[in-house]
């Protein structure tokens, strides 16, 4: 095992390295840009670029790339070498400030949602100095934003950075009213990442996994997750070796990989880093997902990040732990010992409550995807209805505020195990709620609706913007107040009363909750296709405009991109299922029933009844007939989809026609599978994939 403190961040051009290799004034100028957004001079960028290059070259690096996050949800890179020709036919390694600051990838093949005609191909990447450069696979990667020639935003990082700015601006104003001078407020995120690992040699035999990331067929295996023996279970040697390799790779990239454990479903695991600045945490999570896949390959495994690779067992999510703090690390959602008396905490808490209630639709859109639709509302994932859990203690505090009655704190209780040798301890004032989509967990909120493959940028853009919007309103209301403390308390009360409907501390998985949520007027956007149109609602366009996050055109183009991506994903699933039906399942069923029929024939000649063969052939034939019909219906549904032009119509059609046709075909396929002999099966089963 390597020396971890030495290994950690060894591939990152971070603060420590910057301090060591940059001349002092240059280092100071760079830090000022990173910490307070001060303008960076080109002469400074030149020195930084050169030092960055020298540092990288010493580590064997030959190329650099502007690393960016287009709307595909994954990252993009185009490598350029450092070589610069010199007279005499020689070359030198060179990297200028200009190359560091600006790149010009062709933007025409990235999703733009009609924002840009294809002939207007120019796109620019621009250095984000607030997220450190790093070396990945021998390439110096520079985190950048991505814009079109006419300045439209084509990526996830730009709006995220803008939303961070909006939070800071509004929160600094509010803190000032509390007499707290601070230059910057940031949001922090710790994303818990769930994933599956399956053997590569089995994975490649399943076209559904290869093309779509999820199984489109597959009867349940005899054993699933019902014994609860996987969650936190001892980690097998094979997986353990993977995890330790993965940790090392992440540590080298300065990613604070901290917690690992087996998850609920068989072959499912989780990795959680220590939280950090949302911008960097987002870059790190994108990197984490990439490294997870790469390391798996080295171990003969495939890392599945799809939200629902297997029907009937838990899907994979990504819990977005979120808080808001000063740059110095003063967490504004820290209730302290006496939350009831902590006006600052209550005001920020009220802001989050109002933000979530006001923007349920946008939060739902931010986690919407074809894949996550299979996860939300099933097997231990929150439903599509957004509500907030605050816990017993805070619920009582909020209750007291709303009714204007005094709050009596419950005494801290200690917990005795009843075993002499085990020390008693003071327990938390509130239990956890695992069913809530948006739960307060002590000093942060945990947004649990994100899917495992989601970029966390989307959800955090919405959270930041929504909270910034409420905080701006708070600052406006309180800045002129004669008695700040009284005005703040009144505002907290007013907000808590107005948004009480969003708080729900009960069981979110219970069907009764969905009924109650409807009577409370909470949104229930069951599918992604239902959710997308809300993104471009007039009040949302106005919200984004108010905080300089997106223009109306950008909102509309993003809506279209999401709808297109949804329809394309489902279309690929339909084509894959149709192909597997025709090329794998049908031939397997026909071959096996043919073998049985032959045997029946031979037995008949011997005057034997062949009852079993005949019964089985009949059973298979009946299902095959329906299977073939369902396949034809699916083909027809795809033809129907291809006749539609508008992205919104395509998405709705996929939800209403394609997905039902797909499940109908699957149902017959999954009935056939258990009837076939093991050696007659067309591909590895759920049992093979999950219990290897
Ligand atoms: P759980 O018990 O919910 O599974 P984990 O320890 O797996 O908890 O993950 C909790 C996550 O929350 C970690 O990534 C942790 O760093 C993060 N976290 C803790 N405090 C904050 C905070 N103030 N802001 C954002 N994330 C935080
Ligand atoms: Mg966890």
PDB file of C-alpha atoms and ligand atoms in Angstrom, residues 192 261 263 270 272 319 434, ligand 2:
ATOM      1  CA  UNK A 192     -22.984   9.270  -2.251  1.00  0.00           C
ATOM      2  CA  UNK A 261     -19.919  -0.478   1.598  1.00  0.00           C
ATOM      3  CA  UNK A 263     -25.564  -1.767  -0.824  1.00  0.00           C
ATOM      4  CA  UNK A 270     -21.600   2.552  -2.653  1.00  0.00           C
ATOM      5  CA  UNK A 272     -19.034   8.389  -0.678  1.00  0.00           C
ATOM      6  CA  UNK A 319     -27.670  11.116  -2.570  1.00  0.00           C
ATOM      7  CA  UNK A 434     -34.826   6.896   4.842  1.00  0.00           C
TER       8      UNK A 434
HETATM    9 MG1  LIG B   2     -24.456   6.299   2.680  1.00  0.00          MG
END
